mmCIF file of C-alpha atoms in Angstrom:
data_model
loop_
_atom_site.group_PDB
_atom_site.id
_atom_site.type_symbol
_atom_site.label_atom_id
_atom_site.label_comp_id
_atom_site.label_asym_id
_atom_site.label_seq_id
_atom_site.Cartn_x
_atom_site.Cartn_y
_atom_site.Cartn_z
ATOM 1 C CA UNK M 1 77.826 74.165 111.091
ATOM 2 C CA UNK M 2 77.753 77.956 110.904
ATOM 3 C CA UNK M 3 76.898 79.159 107.395
ATOM 4 C CA UNK M 4 78.292 82.508 106.260
ATOM 5 C CA UNK M 5 76.409 84.263 103.460
ATOM 6 C CA UNK M 6 78.207 87.049 101.621
ATOM 7 C CA UNK M 7 76.501 89.706 99.556
ATOM 8 C CA UNK M 8 76.561 90.852 96.910
ATOM 9 C CA UNK M 9 78.252 88.118 94.897
ATOM 10 C CA UNK M 10 79.723 90.754 92.594
ATOM 11 C CA UNK M 11 80.280 94.457 93.199
ATOM 12 C CA UNK M 12 81.089 96.652 90.192
ATOM 13 C CA UNK M 13 82.715 99.922 91.194
ATOM 14 C CA UNK M 14 85.188 102.501 89.935
ATOM 15 C CA UNK M 15 88.499 103.451 91.548
ATOM 16 C CA UNK M 16 87.926 106.054 94.257
ATOM 17 C CA UNK M 17 84.463 104.765 95.122
ATOM 18 C CA UNK M 18 83.453 103.299 98.471
ATOM 19 C CA UNK M 19 82.897 99.534 98.687
ATOM 20 C CA UNK M 20 80.598 97.963 101.265
ATOM 21 C CA UNK M 21 80.639 94.156 101.565
ATOM 22 C CA UNK M 22 78.326 92.144 103.793
ATOM 23 C CA UNK M 23 78.701 88.828 105.617
ATOM 24 C CA UNK M 24 75.803 87.303 107.544
ATOM 25 C CA UNK M 25 76.181 84.324 109.908
ATOM 26 C CA UNK M 26 73.490 81.683 110.420
ATOM 27 C CA UNK M 27 73.870 82.098 114.209
ATOM 28 C CA UNK M 28 75.649 84.481 116.521
ATOM 29 C CA UNK M 29 79.435 84.368 116.294
ATOM 30 C CA UNK M 30 80.142 87.297 118.636
ATOM 31 C CA UNK M 31 83.025 89.204 116.986
ATOM 32 C CA UNK M 32 84.884 86.123 115.735
ATOM 33 C CA UNK M 33 84.930 87.088 112.077
ATOM 34 C CA UNK M 34 87.815 87.725 109.691
ATOM 35 C CA UNK M 35 88.050 89.146 106.187
ATOM 36 C CA UNK M 36 90.527 88.022 103.524
ATOM 37 C CA UNK M 37 91.486 89.378 100.121
ATOM 38 C CA UNK M 38 92.472 87.055 97.290
ATOM 39 C CA UNK M 39 93.836 88.055 93.899
ATOM 40 C CA UNK M 40 94.038 85.631 90.946
ATOM 41 C CA UNK M 41 96.810 83.095 91.329
ATOM 42 C CA UNK M 42 97.675 84.255 94.853
ATOM 43 C CA UNK M 43 97.053 82.987 98.351
ATOM 44 C CA UNK M 44 94.490 84.801 100.474
ATOM 45 C CA UNK M 45 95.693 87.657 102.670
ATOM 46 C CA UNK M 46 94.271 88.459 106.092
ATOM 47 C CA UNK M 47 92.805 91.969 106.190
ATOM 48 C CA UNK M 48 90.642 92.129 109.317
ATOM 49 C CA UNK M 49 90.407 89.793 112.319
ATOM 50 C CA UNK M 50 87.879 89.633 115.142
ATOM 51 C CA UNK M 51 85.492 91.826 113.149
ATOM 52 C CA UNK M 52 87.299 95.155 113.384
ATOM 53 C CA UNK M 53 91.049 94.725 113.890
ATOM 54 C CA UNK M 54 93.281 95.435 110.920
ATOM 55 C CA UNK M 55 96.013 92.880 110.339
ATOM 56 C CA UNK M 56 99.659 93.888 110.136
ATOM 57 C CA UNK M 57 100.413 96.166 107.200
ATOM 58 C CA UNK M 58 96.806 96.604 106.069
ATOM 59 C CA UNK M 59 95.988 100.150 104.926
ATOM 60 C CA UNK M 60 93.562 102.256 106.920
ATOM 61 C CA UNK M 61 91.096 102.414 104.004
ATOM 62 C CA UNK M 62 90.033 98.893 105.023
ATOM 63 C CA UNK M 63 87.725 98.722 108.020
ATOM 64 C CA UNK M 64 85.481 96.091 109.531
ATOM 65 C CA UNK M 65 82.431 96.334 111.746
ATOM 66 C CA UNK M 66 79.640 94.258 113.196
ATOM 67 C CA UNK M 67 78.933 91.629 115.822
ATOM 68 C CA UNK M 68 76.515 88.787 116.372
ATOM 69 C CA UNK M 69 75.293 87.810 112.904
ATOM 70 C CA UNK M 70 75.853 90.852 110.673
ATOM 71 C CA UNK M 71 79.244 92.096 109.566
ATOM 72 C CA UNK M 72 80.556 94.641 107.077
ATOM 73 C CA UNK M 73 83.874 95.220 105.336
ATOM 74 C CA UNK M 74 84.271 98.754 104.043
ATOM 75 C CA UNK M 75 86.912 99.989 101.629
ATOM 76 C CA UNK M 76 86.683 103.762 101.908
ATOM 77 C CA UNK M 77 88.178 104.645 98.520
ATOM 78 C CA UNK M 78 89.049 101.861 96.089
ATOM 79 C CA UNK M 79 92.602 101.716 94.809
ATOM 80 C CA UNK M 80 93.402 99.786 91.586
ATOM 81 C CA UNK M 81 95.035 97.012 93.637
ATOM 82 C CA UNK M 82 91.856 96.468 95.689
ATOM 83 C CA UNK M 83 89.943 94.779 92.872
ATOM 84 C CA UNK M 84 89.870 91.174 94.044
ATOM 85 C CA UNK M 85 87.706 88.542 95.734
ATOM 86 C CA UNK M 86 86.944 88.981 99.429
ATOM 87 C CA UNK M 87 86.037 86.180 101.835
ATOM 88 C CA UNK M 88 84.774 86.206 105.394
ATOM 89 C CA UNK M 89 85.594 83.432 107.892
ATOM 90 C CA UNK M 90 84.307 82.583 111.371
ATOM 91 C CA UNK M 91 86.306 81.139 114.261
ATOM 92 C CA UNK M 92 83.446 80.880 116.758
ATOM 93 C CA UNK M 93 82.827 77.152 116.316
ATOM 94 C CA UNK M 94 84.255 74.081 114.642
ATOM 95 C CA UNK M 95 84.105 73.474 111.773
ATOM 96 C CA UNK M 96 85.674 76.747 110.746
ATOM 97 C CA UNK M 97 83.768 78.106 107.775
ATOM 98 C CA UNK M 98 84.173 80.650 105.007
ATOM 99 C CA UNK M 99 81.644 82.665 103.092
ATOM 100 C CA UNK M 100 81.243 82.168 99.369
ATOM 101 C CA UNK M 101 83.082 85.369 98.470
ATOM 102 C CA UNK M 102 82.377 88.778 96.938
ATOM 103 C CA UNK M 103 84.109 89.703 93.697
ATOM 104 C CA UNK M 104 84.921 93.410 93.595
ATOM 105 C CA UNK M 105 85.392 94.221 89.921
ATOM 106 C CA UNK M 106 86.210 97.345 87.967
ATOM 107 C CA UNK M 107 83.149 99.033 86.518
ATOM 108 C CA UNK P 1 109.825 87.234 107.722
ATOM 109 C CA UNK P 2 107.203 84.510 108.078
ATOM 110 C CA UNK P 3 107.426 81.943 105.289
ATOM 111 C CA UNK P 4 105.327 78.864 104.622
ATOM 112 C CA UNK P 5 106.317 76.649 101.705
ATOM 113 C CA UNK P 6 104.168 73.699 100.660
ATOM 114 C CA UNK P 7 105.425 70.714 98.699
ATOM 115 C CA UNK P 8 104.242 67.265 97.679
ATOM 116 C CA UNK P 9 101.369 68.117 95.381
ATOM 117 C CA UNK P 10 100.781 66.333 92.107
ATOM 118 C CA UNK P 11 98.546 64.063 90.040
ATOM 119 C CA UNK P 12 97.117 60.950 91.687
ATOM 120 C CA UNK P 13 94.446 58.422 90.692
ATOM 121 C CA UNK P 14 91.194 58.097 92.641
ATOM 122 C CA UNK P 15 91.763 55.916 95.683
ATOM 123 C CA UNK P 16 95.423 56.869 95.830
ATOM 124 C CA UNK P 17 97.458 58.632 98.492
ATOM 125 C CA UNK P 18 99.588 61.746 98.717
ATOM 126 C CA UNK P 19 101.478 63.495 101.516
ATOM 127 C CA UNK P 20 101.759 67.267 101.615
ATOM 128 C CA UNK P 21 104.454 69.041 103.598
ATOM 129 C CA UNK P 22 104.743 72.628 104.732
ATOM 130 C CA UNK P 23 108.104 74.063 105.775
ATOM 131 C CA UNK P 24 107.825 77.016 108.138
ATOM 132 C CA UNK P 25 110.370 79.700 108.942
ATOM 133 C CA UNK P 26 110.583 83.186 110.415
ATOM 134 C CA UNK P 27 108.578 82.475 113.562
ATOM 135 C CA UNK P 28 108.490 80.129 116.551
ATOM 136 C CA UNK P 29 106.657 77.266 114.852
ATOM 137 C CA UNK P 30 106.053 75.314 118.057
ATOM 138 C CA UNK P 31 103.948 78.150 119.497
ATOM 139 C CA UNK P 32 101.275 78.276 116.805
ATOM 140 C CA UNK P 33 98.226 76.376 115.674
ATOM 141 C CA UNK P 34 98.718 75.254 112.084
ATOM 142 C CA UNK P 35 96.089 74.588 109.461
ATOM 143 C CA UNK P 36 95.290 73.320 105.997
ATOM 144 C CA UNK P 37 92.792 75.163 103.799
ATOM 145 C CA UNK P 38 91.915 74.133 100.252
ATOM 146 C CA UNK P 39 90.409 75.734 97.189
ATOM 147 C CA UNK P 40 88.936 73.721 94.336
ATOM 148 C CA UNK P 41 89.485 75.204 90.857
ATOM 149 C CA UNK P 42 87.322 78.294 90.423
ATOM 150 C CA UNK P 43 85.695 77.816 93.837
ATOM 151 C CA UNK P 44 85.867 79.344 97.298
ATOM 152 C CA UNK P 45 87.943 78.495 100.345
ATOM 153 C CA UNK P 46 87.322 75.388 102.471
ATOM 154 C CA UNK P 47 88.938 74.709 105.836
ATOM 155 C CA UNK P 48 90.369 71.175 105.959
ATOM 156 C CA UNK P 49 92.131 70.592 109.287
ATOM 157 C CA UNK P 50 93.817 72.239 112.278
ATOM 158 C CA UNK P 51 96.416 71.032 114.774
ATOM 159 C CA UNK P 52 97.322 72.742 118.023
ATOM 160 C CA UNK P 53 100.871 73.780 118.856
ATOM 161 C CA UNK P 54 101.684 70.596 120.798
ATOM 162 C CA UNK P 55 99.510 68.311 118.646
ATOM 163 C CA UNK P 56 97.153 67.793 121.591
ATOM 164 C CA UNK P 57 94.091 68.941 119.690
ATOM 165 C CA UNK P 58 93.165 68.120 116.110
ATOM 166 C CA UNK P 59 90.043 68.886 114.093
ATOM 167 C CA UNK P 60 88.969 67.837 110.596
ATOM 168 C CA UNK P 61 86.272 68.891 108.193
ATOM 169 C CA UNK P 62 83.641 66.182 107.782
ATOM 170 C CA UNK P 63 84.535 65.954 104.086
ATOM 171 C CA UNK P 64 88.008 64.564 104.901
ATOM 172 C CA UNK P 65 87.523 62.900 108.299
ATOM 173 C CA UNK P 66 88.789 59.331 108.309
ATOM 174 C CA UNK P 67 90.793 59.831 105.109
ATOM 175 C CA UNK P 68 93.205 62.687 105.904
ATOM 176 C CA UNK P 69 95.644 62.940 108.816
ATOM 177 C CA UNK P 70 97.289 66.170 109.931
ATOM 178 C CA UNK P 71 100.551 66.069 111.867
ATOM 179 C CA UNK P 72 103.511 68.264 112.727
ATOM 180 C CA UNK P 73 107.150 67.972 113.709
ATOM 181 C CA UNK P 74 108.114 70.964 115.825
ATOM 182 C CA UNK P 75 111.790 69.981 115.755
ATOM 183 C CA UNK P 76 111.720 70.253 111.964
ATOM 184 C CA UNK P 77 109.360 73.262 111.782
ATOM 185 C CA UNK P 78 107.134 71.238 109.494
ATOM 186 C CA UNK P 79 103.440 70.541 109.017
ATOM 187 C CA UNK P 80 102.073 67.550 107.120
ATOM 188 C CA UNK P 81 98.841 66.334 105.580
ATOM 189 C CA UNK P 82 98.575 62.639 104.746
ATOM 190 C CA UNK P 83 95.766 62.181 102.244
ATOM 191 C CA UNK P 84 94.420 58.665 101.645
ATOM 192 C CA UNK P 85 91.489 57.320 99.629
ATOM 193 C CA UNK P 86 91.587 60.420 97.459
ATOM 194 C CA UNK P 87 88.507 61.363 95.466
ATOM 195 C CA UNK P 88 88.034 63.490 92.376
ATOM 196 C CA UNK P 89 86.381 66.110 94.581
ATOM 197 C CA UNK P 90 89.606 66.477 96.604
ATOM 198 C CA UNK P 91 91.190 68.200 93.598
ATOM 199 C CA UNK P 92 92.259 71.611 94.860
ATOM 200 C CA UNK P 93 95.083 73.934 95.778
ATOM 201 C CA UNK P 94 96.013 73.110 99.370
ATOM 202 C CA UNK P 95 97.273 75.991 101.472
ATOM 203 C CA UNK P 96 99.224 75.744 104.691
ATOM 204 C CA UNK P 97 98.199 78.597 107.000
ATOM 205 C CA UNK P 98 99.298 79.801 110.412
ATOM 206 C CA UNK P 99 96.568 80.309 112.985
ATOM 207 C CA UNK P 100 96.530 83.301 115.298
ATOM 208 C CA UNK P 101 94.863 81.375 118.126
ATOM 209 C CA UNK P 102 93.477 77.897 118.883
ATOM 210 C CA UNK P 103 90.157 78.886 117.320
ATOM 211 C CA UNK P 104 92.033 80.535 114.500
ATOM 212 C CA UNK P 105 91.938 83.155 111.912
ATOM 213 C CA UNK P 106 94.701 82.565 109.381
ATOM 214 C CA UNK P 107 97.330 85.287 109.478
ATOM 215 C CA UNK P 108 99.958 83.876 107.111
ATOM 216 C CA UNK P 109 99.525 81.580 104.126
ATOM 217 C CA UNK P 110 101.805 79.548 101.888
ATOM 218 C CA UNK P 111 101.660 79.781 98.114
ATOM 219 C CA UNK P 112 99.710 76.535 97.841
ATOM 220 C CA UNK P 113 100.227 73.048 96.429
ATOM 221 C CA UNK P 114 98.014 71.720 93.646
ATOM 222 C CA UNK P 115 96.576 68.253 94.130
ATOM 223 C CA UNK P 116 94.814 66.752 91.123
ATOM 224 C CA UNK P 117 92.846 63.526 91.520
ATOM 225 C CA UNK P 118 92.012 62.061 88.139
ATOM 226 C CA UNK P 119 92.065 58.750 86.338
#
């Protein structure tokens, strides 16, 4: 099973600041990584697929990068609606796995 | 507009059974891999099961293998999850999610169905 480790667990930032979230895989997953955003009481929403492709309707302030074992989600300038929990997920091998999440909270 | 609507959640005793359904609309259901993902209260996301567009290929997480059965009815645009021998640790919100390929990322999600296993 491929283990995804997200860091940090919590990120405290102010609106307008840049957010950098990390996801590390226990073995190479090529570019088969997605990022999701989840707000309280809501279903997750796909932001980025295959490491760097924005999903439909996702603003350009969200970007993804990386390949192999190290991946990054960057939010260039935090909007109030961006404070949420973010998960990464790999589709390289079964079982599909998620990271433990990063909580982006208002400082 | 893509819509996924789960139903069938509820309270069940340990060892009991429950069947979740997911009604899909707004896309060609028979062309997509479909999936179940769950989230225990206050916890992260856990993939449960996936079924290919024609039901030819099915995968399960080890935590549910032998107890849960995924199925679909393309004529009814519906996805199902039969859950038997339920355990307390199966308590979670169960999401139906569309996959964007056979090895999927999940591009659309339902609102979730809460399953509570408790005596």
